[in-house]
Amino acid sequence: MAQDRGRLTGKSCIVTGAGQGIGKAIAARLAAEGASVAVVDINVRTAESVAAEIENAGGIVGAVKCDVADRKSVRAMIRATAKAFGGVDVIFNNAAVAEIRPFMEIRERDWQRIMNVNGLGVLICMQEAVKQMRRQKRKGGKIINTASIAGKEGFDVQPHYCASKSAVISLTQAGARSFAGDGITVNAFCPGVVKTELWEQLDKEFMKYGLFKKPGDAMKAFSARILSGKPSTPEDIVGLAAFLASADSDYITGQSIMVDGGMIMS
Ligand SMILES: NC(=O)c1ccc[n+]([C@@H]2O[C@H](COP(=O)([O-])OP(=O)(O)OC[C@H]3O[C@@H](n4cnc5c(N)ncnc54)[C@H](O)[C@@H]3O)[C@@H](O)[C@H]2O)c1
């Protein structure tokens, strides 16, 4: 998808989990298309460094520390963004945690940790963003959630993560129905295998459970089903993300769009 420089001019966008990986690439692309972007992460150091990088490239950005699973923190983050950029037009609920843990090894605390950030965190960010979109003068808004192929198919090596991403798809559908009357669209996108820092962690966990022998083997095995023939980079995702943030997608809501190189057809 070609980059359209002016498409997001004047738009105020939030990207959670933007301190690295997919969120970082989305923040950079939104800024390149003219948006003002709040680079949000629980890790303020990485958020600040991403914001500085984007600013140096000519973007309008701010770094905000926020734990998406903590309502107070989310409220403060949305308030700060609205104050800095005059409102909130778009929020990308992208922050998440993942881990490799076989089905029979999942303890209550593993389930709660994953669901707390990936499920509850998305719910809270959606609710608080809608409150802001409703109280500001500009009408409507866009909520875009990062789901996953793992929300469409259950993988034996991460059942709790898959359940959390199914929750994201359900929240996307329920939100689309709940907020259509406010002129707010709610969509999700589902990446497949994306080369980010996250995979370095997953790689180690695959080896810890003896599921793969050396670094890179897991990604190679998972990528075998990808019709495009290779895993993706965050840059493969950002065209769709910018489209969903723009007026070009105004007639789309409640959808969870695959961006996985044809790994899963759903
Ligand atoms: N990498 C992949 O292969 C892949 C595939 C499908 C879906 N996804 C999804 O894409 C999104 C981004 O993935 P990534 O690969 O860039 O991950 P990543 O681990 O590289 O980055 C995630 C970011 O989220 C932040 N974060 C974690 N918990 C947070 C919290 N409570 N509050 C605020 N920020 C928090 C982290 O600090 C980190 O900067 C996630 O939703 C992930 O589930 C990734």
mmCIF file with all atom_site columns, C-alpha atoms in Angstrom, residues 8 39 59 104 125 152 162 199 206 215 229:
data_model
loop_
_atom_site.group_PDB
_atom_site.id
_atom_site.type_symbol
_atom_site.label_atom_id
_atom_site.label_alt_id
_atom_site.label_comp_id
_atom_site.label_asym_id
_atom_site.label_entity_id
_atom_site.label_seq_id
_atom_site.pdbx_PDB_ins_code
_atom_site.Cartn_x
_atom_site.Cartn_y
_atom_site.Cartn_z
_atom_site.occupancy
_atom_site.B_iso_or_equiv
_atom_site.pdbx_formal_charge
_atom_site.auth_seq_id
_atom_site.auth_comp_id
_atom_site.auth_asym_id
_atom_site.auth_atom_id
_atom_site.pdbx_PDB_model_num
ATOM 1  C CA . LEU A 1 8   ? -3.753 11.576  8.615  1.00 0.00 ? 8   LEU A CA 1
ATOM 2  C CA . VAL A 1 39  ? 3.955  6.750   21.759 1.00 0.00 ? 39  VAL A CA 1
ATOM 3  C CA . GLY A 1 59  ? 6.945  13.847  13.112 1.00 0.00 ? 59  GLY A CA 1
ATOM 4  C CA . MET A 1 104 ? -0.806 -28.674 30.952 1.00 0.00 ? 104 MET A CA 1
ATOM 5  C CA . CYS A 1 125 ? -8.341 1.305   26.754 1.00 0.00 ? 125 CYS A CA 1
ATOM 6  C CA . LYS A 1 152 ? -8.328 -17.379 14.976 1.00 0.00 ? 152 LYS A CA 1
ATOM 7  C CA . CYS A 1 162 ? -4.646 -17.624 21.951 1.00 0.00 ? 162 CYS A CA 1
ATOM 8  C CA . TRP A 1 199 ? 10.205 -13.544 18.951 1.00 0.00 ? 199 TRP A CA 1
ATOM 9  C CA . PHE A 1 206 ? 10.551 -22.830 22.840 1.00 0.00 ? 206 PHE A CA 1
ATOM 10 C CA . PRO A 1 215 ? 17.510 -20.050 17.850 1.00 0.00 ? 215 PRO A CA 1
ATOM 11 C CA . GLY A 1 229 ? 7.111  -17.688 1.776  1.00 0.00 ? 229 GLY A CA 1
#
